[in-house]
Amino acid sequence: MNLDDVPALARVDQHDTARILTEFPEQCRRGHALPAPVLGGARPRLIVVAGMGGSASGGDMVAACGAETLDVPILVHRGYGLPAAAVRDALVVATSYSGDTVEVLSAADVALARRVPLVAITAGGALGALADARGLPRVALPSGLMPRMALGYLVFPLLAVLAGCGARVTSAGEVDEALEVLAAQADELAPARALEKNAAKRIALNIGDRLPAVYGGPLTATAAYRWKTDFEENAKVLAVAGAVPEMNHNEIEVWRGPAAANRHIVLLREEGESAQIARRFELIRDLATPAAGGVSETWARGTGRLARILSLAYMSLWVSFYLAMLHGIDPWPVPTLEEVKRRLASR
Ligand code: PA5
């Protein structure tokens, strides 16, 4: 597949994912403008974001943005029920784009049973119905997207909900910067931008048939995990994600053997990373380059944490889109994931 052949891409991209991705900055603007519920009560001592897959990803990114400044812990809970620490002085944000994810519904049930304040962020489904029936505070999201492609609707309303309960993660200036950075990236990464000037196409081509291993630092490791899941859901390609420095204590060991030739490293860097982390990235490159199938590097954009993390997530959406195109795969449907949900529901 020639990634510059836009009509050929459109033939594989049967659900017009390229348009959804091109409109992503606008989606973020709309997500930022959505009305957030006003929460009464005291400032929470713990925030639990309950979500799975693409819907949990928004929680990861907000938690990473707040990690250095917010004095309230944000715990992203992926699974049934709720952790024991979620009690009445906490806030639970049940986040499910479809509103029908059973793990999130189970978390919401436990929150209600324990009388933990509960907010729903959803486009509808059973979670929307529960919020309506119980009069719960809710952010009503526009429907019609795949959850992982609705990241703007999952991040910005969550930021607004947290700001509304006294746990502000980002300033207005950081939000504006993130929106500007994403708008600039939309042009640079879209299918009409030729390979030589399109970093997302180049990374996808560099990966080719190899297994991608994505490594990030203290902030960007959250985006690395998002790259892994985008490769898996959009391109249907197994990927691994790791964090620096932790991977220097285990995973680094796999990069000198012959099998490394079938894998490709992607390093997620940021200008603000510390000298210690920068040194480790250089070491990974040095040690892995001789045996690895290749090493790519991409840098976060902007100065604020929100711009940095979202710019890497946006890059991930595009790289996984182009990798799907190279494999002749429509990035939109996830039939196996849906079959799991169907089979669980029928028991
Ligand atoms: O992106 C996807 O399609 C999945 O990872 C879903 O997000 C995941 O299955 C959970 O569904 P939902 O986001 O609707 O709660």
Coordinates of C-alpha atoms and ligand atoms in Angstrom, one line a residue:
M1 CA 0.0 0.0 0.0
N2 CA 1.3 3.4 -0.9
L3 CA 0.4 5.6 2.0
D4 CA 0.3 8.7 -0.3
D5 CA -2.4 7.1 -2.5
V6 CA -5.4 8.8 -0.8
P7 CA -8.1 7.0 -2.9
A8 CA -6.5 3.6 -2.1
L9 CA -6.5 4.5 1.6
A10 CA -10.2 5.4 1.3
R11 CA -11.0 2.0 -0.2
V12 CA -9.6 0.2 2.9
D13 CA -10.8 2.8 5.4
Q14 CA -14.4 1.8 4.9
H15 CA -15.8 3.7 8.0
D16 CA -14.0 6.9 7.2
T17 CA -11.8 6.8 10.2
A18 CA -9.5 9.3 8.5
R19 CA -12.2 11.9 8.7
I20 CA -12.9 11.2 12.4
L21 CA -9.2 11.6 13.1
T22 CA -8.9 14.8 11.1
E23 CA -11.8 16.2 13.1
F24 CA -10.2 15.2 16.4
P25 CA -9.1 18.7 17.4
E26 CA -12.7 19.9 16.8
Q27 CA -13.9 17.0 18.9
C28 CA -11.7 18.2 21.7
R29 CA -13.1 21.7 21.4
R30 CA -16.6 20.4 21.6
G31 CA -15.7 18.1 24.5
H32 CA -14.2 21.2 26.3
A33 CA -17.5 23.1 25.7
L34 CA -19.8 20.4 26.9
P35 CA -21.7 21.4 30.1
A36 CA -20.3 19.7 33.2
P37 CA -22.5 19.0 36.2
V38 CA -22.2 21.1 39.3
L39 CA -21.3 18.9 42.2
G40 CA -22.2 19.9 45.7
G41 CA -20.4 18.5 48.8
A42 CA -16.9 18.5 50.0
R43 CA -13.7 18.3 48.0
P44 CA -13.0 14.5 47.5
R45 CA -10.0 12.9 49.1
L46 CA -9.7 10.3 46.3
I47 CA -11.0 10.3 42.7
V48 CA -11.7 6.9 41.1
V49 CA -12.2 6.9 37.4
A50 CA -13.9 3.6 36.5
G51 CA -13.5 2.7 32.9
M52 CA -12.2 0.1 30.4
G53 CA -10.2 0.3 27.2
G54 CA -10.7 3.6 25.3
S55 CA -12.8 5.0 28.1
A56 CA -10.2 4.3 30.7
S57 CA -7.6 6.0 28.6
G58 CA -9.1 9.5 29.2
G59 CA -8.7 8.8 33.0
D60 CA -5.1 7.7 32.5
M61 CA -4.2 10.9 30.7
V62 CA -6.0 13.2 33.2
A63 CA -4.2 11.4 36.1
A64 CA -0.9 11.8 34.3
C65 CA -1.5 15.5 33.8
G66 CA -2.3 16.0 37.5
A67 CA 0.4 13.7 38.9
E68 CA 2.9 16.5 39.7
T69 CA 0.4 19.2 40.9
L70 CA -2.8 17.8 42.2
D71 CA -2.9 16.8 45.9
V72 CA -5.8 14.4 45.4
P73 CA -4.9 11.0 44.1
I74 CA -6.6 9.9 40.9
L75 CA -7.0 6.1 40.6
V76 CA -8.0 4.6 37.3
H77 CA -9.9 1.5 38.1
R78 CA -10.2 -1.1 35.3
G79 CA -12.4 -4.0 36.5
Y80 CA -15.5 -5.0 38.3
G81 CA -16.6 -3.3 41.6
L82 CA -14.5 -0.7 43.3
P83 CA -11.3 -0.7 45.4
A84 CA -11.9 -0.7 49.1
A85 CA -10.5 2.9 49.3
A86 CA -13.5 4.2 47.5
V87 CA -15.7 5.3 50.4
R88 CA -17.9 8.2 51.1
D89 CA -15.3 10.9 51.0
A90 CA -14.2 9.8 47.5
L91 CA -15.7 10.7 44.1
V92 CA -16.3 7.9 41.5
V93 CA -16.5 9.0 37.9
A94 CA -18.0 6.1 35.9
T95 CA -16.7 6.6 32.3
S96 CA -18.1 4.5 29.5
Y97 CA -18.5 5.9 26.0
S98 CA -21.1 3.3 25.1
G99 CA -22.6 3.2 28.6
D100 CA -22.9 -0.6 28.3
T101 CA -19.6 -1.8 29.7
V102 CA -20.4 -4.3 32.5
E103 CA -17.3 -3.6 34.6
V104 CA -18.2 0.1 34.7
L105 CA -21.9 -0.6 35.5
S106 CA -20.7 -2.9 38.3
A107 CA -18.5 0.0 39.7
A108 CA -21.5 2.3 39.5
D109 CA -23.6 -0.2 41.4
V110 CA -21.0 -0.5 44.2
A111 CA -20.6 3.3 44.4
L112 CA -24.4 3.6 44.9
A113 CA -24.4 0.8 47.4
R114 CA -21.6 2.4 49.4
R115 CA -23.0 5.9 48.9
V116 CA -19.9 7.2 47.3
P117 CA -20.7 10.4 45.2
L118 CA -21.0 9.2 41.6
V119 CA -20.8 11.1 38.2
A120 CA -21.4 9.4 34.9
I121 CA -19.6 10.4 31.6
T122 CA -21.3 8.5 28.8
A123 CA -23.1 8.8 25.5
G124 CA -26.0 6.7 26.7
G125 CA -26.6 3.0 27.1
A126 CA -27.4 1.5 30.5
L127 CA -25.1 3.9 32.3
G128 CA -27.0 6.9 30.8
A129 CA -30.3 5.2 31.8
L130 CA -29.0 4.6 35.3
A131 CA -27.9 8.3 35.6
D132 CA -31.4 9.5 34.4
A133 CA -33.3 7.1 36.7
R134 CA -31.3 8.0 39.8
G135 CA -30.9 11.7 39.0
L136 CA -27.1 11.3 39.0
P137 CA -24.8 14.1 37.7
R138 CA -23.9 13.2 34.1
V139 CA -22.0 14.6 31.2
A140 CA -24.0 13.5 28.1
L141 CA -21.5 12.8 25.2
P142 CA -22.4 12.8 21.5
S143 CA -22.7 9.3 20.2
G144 CA -21.6 7.6 17.0
L145 CA -17.8 7.1 17.5
M146 CA -15.7 4.2 18.5
P147 CA -14.7 4.8 22.1
R148 CA -11.0 5.0 21.5
M149 CA -11.7 7.6 18.8
A150 CA -13.8 9.7 21.3
L151 CA -10.8 10.6 23.4
G152 CA -11.6 14.3 23.3
Y153 CA -15.0 13.6 24.7
L154 CA -13.5 11.5 27.5
V155 CA -10.6 13.8 28.5
F156 CA -12.1 17.3 28.5
P157 CA -15.4 16.6 30.3
L158 CA -13.4 14.7 33.0
L159 CA -11.2 17.7 33.5
A160 CA -14.3 19.9 33.9
V161 CA -15.9 17.5 36.4
L162 CA -12.7 17.5 38.5
A163 CA -12.4 21.2 38.3
G164 CA -16.0 21.5 39.5
C165 CA -15.3 19.5 42.6
G166 CA -12.1 21.5 43.6
A167 CA -9.6 19.2 42.0
R168 CA -8.5 21.3 39.0
V169 CA -5.8 19.5 36.9
T170 CA -5.1 22.1 34.1
S171 CA -5.3 25.8 33.7
A172 CA -7.3 27.5 31.0
G173 CA -4.0 28.4 29.3
E174 CA -2.9 24.7 29.2
V175 CA -6.3 23.8 27.7
D176 CA -5.9 26.5 25.0
E177 CA -2.4 25.3 24.2
A178 CA -3.5 21.7 23.8
L179 CA -6.3 22.7 21.5
E180 CA -3.8 24.7 19.3
V181 CA -1.2 22.0 19.2
L182 CA -3.8 19.4 18.1
A183 CA -5.1 21.7 15.4
A184 CA -1.6 22.1 14.0
Q185 CA -1.0 18.4 14.1
A186 CA -4.2 17.6 12.2
D187 CA -2.7 19.2 9.0
E188 CA 0.7 17.6 9.5
L189 CA -0.6 14.0 9.9
A190 CA -3.6 13.8 7.6
P191 CA -3.5 11.5 4.5
A192 CA -3.1 14.4 2.1
R193 CA 0.3 15.2 3.7
A194 CA 3.0 13.3 1.8
L195 CA 5.2 10.6 3.5
E196 CA 8.3 12.7 3.5
K197 CA 6.6 15.4 5.6
N198 CA 4.2 13.2 7.5
A199 CA 5.8 11.7 10.7
A200 CA 2.9 9.3 11.4
K201 CA 3.2 7.7 7.9
R202 CA 7.0 7.4 8.4
I203 CA 6.7 5.7 11.7
A204 CA 4.1 3.3 10.5
L205 CA 6.3 2.4 7.5
N206 CA 9.3 1.9 9.7
I207 CA 7.3 -0.5 11.9
G208 CA 6.0 -2.4 8.8
D209 CA 5.6 -6.1 9.8
R210 CA 7.6 -5.9 13.0
L211 CA 6.1 -5.9 16.6
P212 CA 6.1 -2.4 17.9
A213 CA 7.5 -1.7 21.4
V214 CA 6.6 1.7 22.7
Y215 CA 8.5 3.3 25.6
G216 CA 7.8 6.5 27.4
G217 CA 9.2 8.4 30.4
P218 CA 7.5 9.5 33.6
L219 CA 4.8 11.5 31.7
T220 CA 4.8 9.9 28.3
A221 CA 4.6 6.3 29.5
T222 CA 0.8 6.9 29.7
A223 CA 0.8 7.7 26.0
A224 CA 3.0 4.6 25.4
Y225 CA 0.2 2.4 26.8
R226 CA -2.3 4.2 24.5
W227 CA 0.0 3.5 21.5
K228 CA -0.1 -0.2 22.4
T229 CA -3.9 -0.4 22.6
D230 CA -4.3 1.7 19.4
F231 CA -2.0 -0.7 17.5
E232 CA -4.0 -3.6 18.8
E233 CA -7.5 -2.2 18.2
N234 CA -7.0 -0.2 15.1
A235 CA -4.2 -2.1 13.3
K236 CA -4.9 -5.5 14.9
V237 CA -1.2 -5.8 15.7
L238 CA 0.2 -7.0 19.0
A239 CA 2.3 -4.3 20.7
V240 CA 4.1 -3.8 24.0
A241 CA 4.4 -0.7 26.1
G242 CA 6.9 0.1 28.8
A243 CA 8.1 2.9 31.0
V244 CA 11.5 4.4 31.5
P245 CA 13.3 3.9 33.9
E246 CA 11.4 0.7 34.9
M247 CA 12.1 -1.1 31.6
N248 CA 15.8 -0.6 32.2
H249 CA 15.5 -3.1 35.0
N250 CA 13.8 -5.9 32.9
E251 CA 12.6 -5.4 29.3
I252 CA 15.9 -3.9 28.1
E253 CA 17.3 -7.5 28.3
V254 CA 15.3 -8.6 25.2
W255 CA 16.8 -6.1 22.8
R256 CA 20.2 -7.7 22.1
G257 CA 19.1 -11.2 21.0
P258 CA 18.3 -12.3 17.4
A259 CA 14.6 -12.1 17.9
A260 CA 14.9 -8.3 18.3
A261 CA 15.2 -8.0 14.5
N262 CA 11.4 -8.7 14.3
R263 CA 10.6 -5.8 16.7
H264 CA 10.6 -2.1 16.3
I265 CA 11.1 0.4 19.1
V266 CA 9.2 3.7 19.3
L267 CA 10.5 6.2 21.9
L268 CA 8.1 8.9 23.2
R269 CA 10.2 11.9 24.2
E270 CA 9.4 15.3 25.6
E271 CA 11.5 18.5 25.8
G272 CA 11.0 18.8 29.6
E273 CA 12.3 15.3 30.4
S274 CA 15.0 15.2 33.1
A275 CA 18.6 14.7 32.3
Q276 CA 18.5 11.3 33.9
I277 CA 15.6 10.2 31.7
A278 CA 17.2 11.6 28.6
R279 CA 20.4 9.7 29.3
R280 CA 18.4 6.5 29.7
F281 CA 16.6 7.0 26.3
E282 CA 20.0 7.5 24.7
L283 CA 21.3 4.3 26.3
I284 CA 18.3 2.3 25.1
R285 CA 18.9 3.6 21.6
D286 CA 22.6 2.7 21.8
L287 CA 22.1 -0.8 23.2
A288 CA 19.1 -1.8 21.1
T289 CA 20.0 -0.3 17.7
P290 CA 22.5 -3.1 16.6
A291 CA 20.0 -5.9 16.9
A292 CA 16.5 -4.2 16.8
G293 CA 14.5 -4.1 13.6
G294 CA 14.6 -0.3 14.0
V295 CA 14.2 2.6 16.4
S296 CA 11.9 5.5 15.8
E297 CA 11.5 8.5 18.1
T298 CA 8.8 11.1 18.3
W299 CA 8.6 14.1 20.5
A300 CA 5.6 15.5 22.4
R301 CA 4.4 19.0 21.3
G302 CA 3.7 22.0 23.5
T303 CA 4.9 22.9 27.0
G304 CA 2.0 21.9 29.2
R305 CA 1.4 18.3 30.3
L306 CA -2.0 18.2 28.6
A307 CA -0.7 19.3 25.2
R308 CA 2.2 16.9 25.5
I309 CA 0.2 13.9 26.3
L310 CA -2.6 14.6 23.9
S311 CA -0.2 15.3 21.0
L312 CA 1.4 11.9 21.6
A313 CA -2.1 10.3 21.8
Y314 CA -3.1 12.0 18.5
M315 CA 0.1 10.8 16.9
S316 CA -0.8 7.3 18.1
L317 CA -4.2 7.4 16.5
W318 CA -2.7 8.3 13.1
V319 CA 0.3 5.9 13.3
S320 CA -2.1 3.0 14.1
F321 CA -4.4 4.2 11.3
Y322 CA -1.5 4.1 8.7
L323 CA -0.3 0.8 10.1
A324 CA -3.8 -0.6 9.6
M325 CA -3.7 0.7 6.0
L326 CA -0.4 -1.0 5.3
H327 CA -1.9 -4.3 6.5
G328 CA -5.1 -3.7 4.4
I329 CA -7.2 -3.5 7.6
D330 CA -10.2 -1.2 8.3
P331 CA -9.3 0.4 11.7
W332 CA -12.9 0.9 12.8
P333 CA -14.4 -2.5 13.6
V334 CA -13.3 -4.6 16.6
P335 CA -15.2 -7.8 15.9
T336 CA -13.5 -10.0 18.4
L337 CA -13.8 -7.5 21.3
E338 CA -17.4 -7.2 20.4
E339 CA -17.9 -10.9 20.3
V340 CA -16.5 -11.2 23.9
K341 CA -19.1 -8.6 25.0
R342 CA -21.9 -10.4 23.2
R343 CA -21.0 -13.8 24.5
L344 CA -20.7 -12.5 28.1
A345 CA -24.1 -10.8 27.8
S346 CA -25.8 -14.0 26.5
R347 CA -24.9 -16.1 29.6
Ligands
PA5_1 O1 -12.0 1.6 22.2 C1 -12.8 0.6 22.3 O2 -13.6 0.3 21.4 C2 -12.7 -0.3 23.5 O3 -11.5 -0.2 24.1 C3 -13.8 0.2 24.5 O4 -13.4 1.5 25.0 C4 -14.0 -0.7 25.7 O5 -14.4 -2.0 25.2 C5 -15.0 -0.2 26.7 O6 -16.2 0.2 26.1 P1 -16.7 1.7 26.4 O7 -15.7 2.6 26.2 O8 -17.9 1.9 25.6 O9 -17.1 1.6 27.9

